[in-house]
Coordinates of C-alpha atoms in Angstrom, one line a residue:
Chain A
X491 CA -4.2 -27.5 -34.7
X492 CA -7.4 -25.4 -34.7
X493 CA -7.5 -22.5 -37.1
X494 CA -6.9 -19.2 -35.3
X495 CA -10.2 -17.6 -36.3
X496 CA -12.2 -20.7 -35.4
X497 CA -10.4 -20.9 -32.1
X498 CA -11.3 -17.3 -31.2
X499 CA -14.9 -17.7 -32.3
X500 CA -15.2 -20.9 -30.4
X501 CA -13.9 -19.0 -27.3
X502 CA -16.4 -16.2 -27.7
X503 CA -19.2 -18.8 -28.2
X504 CA -18.2 -20.6 -25.0
X505 CA -18.1 -17.4 -23.1
X506 CA -21.6 -16.3 -24.3
X507 CA -23.0 -19.8 -23.6
X508 CA -21.7 -19.6 -20.0
X509 CA -23.1 -16.1 -19.7
X510 CA -26.6 -17.1 -20.9
X511 CA -26.7 -20.2 -18.6
X512 CA -25.3 -18.5 -15.5
X513 CA -28.5 -17.1 -13.9
X514 CA -30.3 -20.4 -14.4
X515 CA -27.7 -22.6 -12.8
X516 CA -25.9 -20.3 -10.3
X517 CA -26.4 -20.7 -6.6
X518 CA -28.0 -17.8 -4.7
X519 CA -26.2 -18.7 -1.5
X520 CA -23.8 -16.0 -0.2
X521 CA -20.3 -16.3 -1.4
X522 CA -17.3 -17.2 0.8
X523 CA -16.5 -13.7 1.9
X524 CA -20.2 -12.8 2.5
X525 CA -20.8 -16.1 4.4
X526 CA -17.7 -15.4 6.6
X527 CA -19.1 -11.9 7.3
X528 CA -22.6 -13.3 8.1
X529 CA -21.1 -15.9 10.4
X530 CA -18.9 -13.4 12.2
X531 CA -21.8 -11.0 12.7
X532 CA -24.1 -13.6 14.0
X533 CA -26.5 -13.8 11.1
X534 CA -25.5 -17.4 10.3
X535 CA -23.6 -20.3 11.8
X536 CA -20.1 -20.6 10.1
X537 CA -20.9 -24.2 9.2
X538 CA -24.7 -23.7 9.3
X539 CA -27.2 -23.4 6.4
X540 CA -28.4 -20.2 4.7
X541 CA -28.6 -17.0 6.7
X542 CA -31.8 -15.3 7.8
X543 CA -32.8 -12.0 6.1
X544 CA -33.4 -10.0 9.2
X545 CA -30.1 -10.7 10.8
X546 CA -28.3 -10.1 7.5
X547 CA -29.6 -6.6 7.2
X548 CA -28.7 -5.8 10.8
X549 CA -25.1 -7.1 10.1
X550 CA -24.8 -4.8 7.1
X551 CA -25.7 -1.8 9.2
X552 CA -23.4 -2.9 11.9
X553 CA -20.3 -3.2 9.7
X554 CA -21.0 0.3 8.1
X555 CA -20.9 1.8 11.6
X556 CA -17.5 0.0 12.3
X557 CA -15.8 1.1 9.1
X558 CA -17.6 4.4 8.6
X559 CA -17.6 3.7 4.9
X560 CA -21.2 4.4 3.9
X561 CA -20.4 5.0 0.2
X562 CA -23.2 3.7 -2.0
X563 CA -23.7 4.0 -5.7
X564 CA -26.7 3.1 -7.9
X565 CA -25.3 0.9 -10.6
X566 CA -27.4 0.6 -13.8
X567 CA -27.9 -3.2 -13.4
X568 CA -27.6 -3.9 -9.7
X569 CA -26.7 -7.5 -9.0
X570 CA -26.9 -8.3 -12.8
X571 CA -30.7 -7.6 -12.8
X572 CA -32.7 -5.7 -15.3
X573 CA -35.9 -4.5 -13.8
X574 CA -39.0 -6.5 -14.6
X575 CA -37.1 -9.2 -16.6
X576 CA -36.4 -11.8 -13.9
X577 CA -33.9 -14.5 -15.0
X578 CA -33.9 -13.5 -18.6
X579 CA -32.9 -10.0 -17.6
X580 CA -30.0 -11.5 -15.6
X581 CA -28.9 -13.5 -18.6
X582 CA -29.2 -10.5 -20.8
X583 CA -27.1 -8.3 -18.4
X584 CA -24.4 -11.0 -18.1
X585 CA -24.3 -11.3 -21.9
X586 CA -24.0 -7.5 -22.2
X587 CA -21.2 -7.5 -19.6
X588 CA -19.4 -10.3 -21.4
X589 CA -19.5 -8.5 -24.8
X590 CA -18.5 -5.2 -23.1
X591 CA -15.4 -6.8 -21.5
X592 CA -14.6 -8.3 -24.9
X593 CA -14.9 -5.0 -26.7
X594 CA -13.0 -3.0 -24.1
X595 CA -10.2 -5.6 -24.1
X596 CA -9.9 -5.5 -27.9
X597 CA -10.0 -1.7 -27.9
X598 CA -7.5 -1.2 -25.1
X599 CA -5.2 -3.9 -26.5
X600 CA -5.2 -2.2 -29.9
X601 CA -4.6 1.2 -28.3
X602 CA -1.8 0.1 -26.0
X603 CA 0.1 -2.0 -28.7
X604 CA -0.2 0.8 -31.2
X605 CA 1.3 3.3 -28.7
X606 CA 4.6 1.6 -29.1
Chain B
X143 CA -14.6 -12.6 -3.0
X144 CA -15.7 -9.1 -4.1
X145 CA -15.4 -6.8 -1.1
X146 CA -18.3 -4.3 -0.8
X147 CA -17.7 -0.7 0.2
X148 CA -18.9 -1.0 3.8
X149 CA -16.1 -3.5 4.7
X150 CA -13.1 -1.2 4.5
X151 CA -12.7 2.3 6.0
X152 CA -12.0 5.0 3.3
X153 CA -8.3 5.8 4.2
X154 CA -7.4 2.1 4.0
X155 CA -9.4 1.7 0.8
X156 CA -7.4 4.7 -0.7
X157 CA -4.1 3.0 0.2
X158 CA -5.2 -0.2 -1.6
X159 CA -6.1 1.9 -4.6
X160 CA -2.5 3.4 -4.6
X161 CA -0.9 -0.1 -4.6
X162 CA -3.4 -1.3 -7.2
X163 CA -2.7 1.6 -9.5
X164 CA 1.0 0.8 -9.4
X165 CA 0.4 -2.7 -10.5
X166 CA -2.1 -1.5 -13.2
X167 CA 0.6 0.7 -14.6
X168 CA 3.0 -2.3 -14.6
X169 CA 0.3 -4.4 -16.3
X170 CA -0.1 -1.7 -19.0
X171 CA 3.7 -1.8 -19.5
X172 CA 3.4 -5.6 -19.9
X173 CA 0.6 -5.1 -22.5
X174 CA 2.6 -2.6 -24.5
X175 CA 5.6 -4.9 -24.6
X176 CA 4.0 -8.3 -25.0
X177 CA 0.6 -7.7 -26.7
X178 CA 1.4 -8.3 -30.3
X179 CA -1.4 -7.8 -32.8
X180 CA -2.2 -11.5 -33.0
X181 CA -2.4 -12.0 -29.2
X182 CA -4.9 -9.2 -28.5
X183 CA -8.0 -11.3 -29.5
X184 CA -6.8 -14.1 -27.2
X185 CA -6.5 -11.7 -24.3
X186 CA -10.0 -10.3 -25.1
X187 CA -11.6 -13.7 -25.3
X188 CA -10.0 -14.8 -22.0
X189 CA -11.2 -11.6 -20.3
X190 CA -14.8 -12.2 -21.6
X191 CA -14.7 -15.8 -20.6
X192 CA -13.5 -15.0 -17.1
X193 CA -16.2 -12.3 -16.7
X194 CA -18.9 -14.9 -17.7
X195 CA -17.6 -17.7 -15.5
X196 CA -17.4 -15.4 -12.5
X197 CA -21.2 -15.1 -12.8
X198 CA -21.7 -18.8 -12.0
X199 CA -21.8 -19.3 -8.2
X200 CA -21.4 -23.0 -7.5
X201 CA -22.9 -24.2 -4.2
X202 CA -20.6 -25.6 -1.5
X203 CA -21.5 -27.0 1.9
X204 CA -22.5 -24.7 4.8
X205 CA -25.1 -22.6 2.9
X206 CA -22.4 -20.9 0.9
X207 CA -21.3 -20.7 -2.7
X208 CA -18.2 -19.7 -4.7
X209 CA -17.2 -18.8 -8.2
X210 CA -14.1 -19.0 -10.3
X211 CA -11.6 -16.0 -10.0
X212 CA -9.6 -16.7 -13.2
X213 CA -6.4 -15.0 -12.3
X214 CA -4.3 -18.2 -12.3
X215 CA -5.8 -19.2 -15.7
X216 CA -5.0 -15.8 -17.2
X217 CA -1.4 -15.8 -15.9
X218 CA -0.8 -19.4 -17.0
X219 CA -2.2 -19.0 -20.5
X220 CA -0.6 -15.7 -21.2
X221 CA 2.7 -16.5 -19.4
X222 CA 2.8 -13.5 -17.0
X223 CA 1.2 -12.5 -13.7
X224 CA 0.7 -9.0 -15.2
X225 CA -1.7 -10.6 -17.7
X226 CA -3.9 -11.5 -14.8
X227 CA -3.7 -8.0 -13.4
X228 CA -4.6 -6.6 -16.8
X229 CA -7.6 -8.9 -17.3
X230 CA -8.9 -8.9 -13.7
X231 CA -8.8 -5.1 -13.6
X232 CA -10.9 -4.9 -16.6
X233 CA -13.4 -7.5 -15.3
X234 CA -13.6 -5.8 -11.9
X235 CA -14.2 -2.4 -13.4
X236 CA -17.2 -3.6 -15.5
X237 CA -18.6 -5.7 -12.5
X238 CA -18.3 -2.8 -10.1
X239 CA -19.5 0.1 -12.3
X240 CA -22.2 -1.6 -14.2
X241 CA -23.5 -4.3 -11.8
X242 CA -22.6 -3.1 -8.3
X243 CA -20.6 -6.3 -7.8
X244 CA -17.8 -5.3 -5.5
X245 CA -17.6 -1.7 -4.2
X246 CA -16.1 1.3 -6.0
X247 CA -14.1 2.9 -3.1
X248 CA -12.7 -0.6 -2.4
X249 CA -12.1 -1.6 -6.0
X250 CA -8.4 -1.0 -5.5
X251 CA -8.5 -3.7 -2.8
X252 CA -10.4 -6.1 -5.1
X253 CA -7.9 -5.5 -7.9
X254 CA -5.0 -6.0 -5.5
X255 CA -6.5 -9.2 -4.2
X256 CA -7.9 -11.0 -7.2
X257 CA -5.7 -9.5 -9.9
X258 CA -2.3 -9.0 -8.3
X259 CA -2.2 -11.6 -5.5
X260 CA -4.3 -14.1 -7.4
X261 CA -2.2 -13.6 -10.5
X262 CA 1.2 -13.8 -8.8
X263 CA 0.4 -16.8 -6.6
X264 CA -1.2 -18.6 -9.6
X265 CA 1.8 -17.8 -11.9
X266 CA 4.6 -18.7 -9.6
X267 CA 3.0 -21.7 -8.0
X268 CA 2.4 -23.1 -11.6
X269 CA 6.1 -22.4 -12.4
X270 CA 7.1 -23.9 -9.0
X271 CA 5.2 -27.2 -9.1
X272 CA 5.6 -27.9 -12.8
X273 CA 9.2 -29.3 -12.5
X274 CA 7.9 -31.7 -9.8
X275 CA 4.9 -32.9 -11.7
X276 CA 6.1 -32.6 -15.3
X277 CA 2.4 -32.3 -16.3
X278 CA 0.7 -29.0 -17.0
X279 CA -2.8 -30.1 -15.8
X280 CA -2.2 -31.0 -12.2
X281 CA 0.2 -28.0 -12.0
X282 CA -2.7 -25.8 -13.3
X283 CA -5.1 -27.3 -10.7
X284 CA -2.7 -26.6 -7.8
X285 CA -2.0 -23.1 -9.1
X286 CA -5.7 -22.4 -9.3
X287 CA -6.4 -23.8 -5.8
X288 CA -3.5 -21.9 -4.2
X289 CA -4.3 -18.6 -6.0
X290 CA -7.8 -18.6 -4.5
X291 CA -6.9 -19.9 -1.0
X292 CA -4.0 -17.5 -0.5
X293 CA -6.0 -14.6 -1.8
X294 CA -8.8 -15.5 0.7
X295 CA -6.3 -15.5 3.6
X296 CA -5.0 -12.1 2.5
X297 CA -8.6 -10.8 2.4
X298 CA -9.1 -12.1 6.0
X299 CA -6.0 -10.1 7.1
X300 CA -7.3 -7.0 5.3
X301 CA -10.7 -7.4 7.1
X302 CA -8.8 -7.7 10.4
X303 CA -6.9 -4.5 9.7
X304 CA -10.2 -2.9 8.7
X305 CA -11.7 -3.9 12.1
X306 CA -14.4 -5.9 10.2
X307 CA -13.4 -9.5 11.1
X308 CA -11.4 -10.7 14.1
X309 CA -8.2 -12.1 12.7
X310 CA -8.4 -15.7 13.9
X311 CA -12.0 -16.2 13.1
X312 CA -11.6 -14.4 9.8
X313 CA -8.7 -16.7 8.8
X314 CA -10.6 -19.8 9.9
X315 CA -13.9 -19.0 8.1
X316 CA -12.3 -17.6 4.9
X317 CA -9.8 -20.5 4.8
X318 CA -12.6 -23.1 5.4
X319 CA -14.9 -21.8 2.6
X320 CA -12.1 -21.0 0.1
X321 CA -10.3 -24.3 0.7
X322 CA -13.5 -25.8 -0.9
X323 CA -14.1 -23.1 -3.5
X324 CA -10.4 -23.5 -4.5
X325 CA -11.3 -27.0 -5.8
X326 CA -13.7 -25.3 -8.2
X327 CA -11.0 -22.8 -9.2
X328 CA -8.4 -25.5 -9.7
X329 CA -10.7 -27.8 -11.6
X330 CA -11.9 -25.1 -14.0
X331 CA -8.4 -23.8 -14.4
X332 CA -7.1 -27.2 -15.3
X333 CA -10.1 -27.9 -17.6
X334 CA -9.6 -24.6 -19.4
X335 CA -5.9 -25.1 -19.8
X336 CA -6.7 -28.6 -21.2
X337 CA -9.2 -27.2 -23.8
X338 CA -6.9 -24.4 -24.9
X339 CA -3.9 -26.7 -25.0
X340 CA -5.7 -29.3 -27.0
X341 CA -7.1 -26.8 -29.6
X342 CA -4.0 -24.7 -29.8
X343 CA -0.8 -26.4 -28.5
X344 CA 1.2 -23.4 -29.5
X345 CA -0.4 -21.0 -27.0
X346 CA 0.6 -22.4 -23.6
X347 CA 4.4 -22.9 -23.4
X348 CA 5.4 -25.6 -20.9
X349 CA 7.6 -24.0 -18.3
X350 CA 10.9 -25.8 -18.7
X351 CA 12.5 -24.5 -15.5
X352 CA 11.5 -22.5 -12.4
X353 CA 11.3 -18.8 -13.1
X354 CA 14.5 -17.0 -12.3

């Protein structure tokens, strides 16, 4: 059985490796929900290839009108990008996110279990 | 499967937040009871790994892609659906606030879908099929597939209530795409359970009987 510390460090190493690789291997196709949305709003055939840009933007405006939810928020690293850093910026931002999730989970876990 | 803000009207988004907050509170109660000092690092590493793997969109046919959700994995490894709620809530907050991945007004809906529904379907289908298969790996695959597929159908229903998708077409297209993406979810869930179980056989307990 693997030693506890080694097991945890191996886990962190795997997570960081996945994070660093992600932007280089991930597909930029729309995800399932987005694809369904684009299909339903006529920017893409349900079983067709990638959508076209112009129709996609029109679809996004159309759905905002339907729901009336026009809330928007400028996140610090929109879509995992860091301005001017291309793919390496994406890798950096996903690594930062991974470490942040790790740190918050450790902190929150300690806080909650100590509260007993 | 991260819903953006524009897909759900604000009053409905608020209702999903209320339901999500209830489950978040229950997941914190789970954490207080079950998170012993030596299990905290495992939870944290799982959360970090799930965040990272969610960034890898794998291409599927029809100009589409999909990524792992991780709720079934969290629930199986930590032995509770509330573990999935705890971990996915954390992951979704960081994704939404820092990276604009998934809306903020609709974050309650995303937590309800991927954390609560994904976690509960994953956990109980794992417990349900294990006695039939007597092997944790195919049980983990099926739990992963079902957790993603059922969650996708629930999202289609939410979209219909929101007026965003017509119900039938929403169910068909969400079901079609996520039936395939579920293979990714199931495969990675089974592979991760295998790796964890091989390295540390003490972590994942084999469910002896169906949950009472």
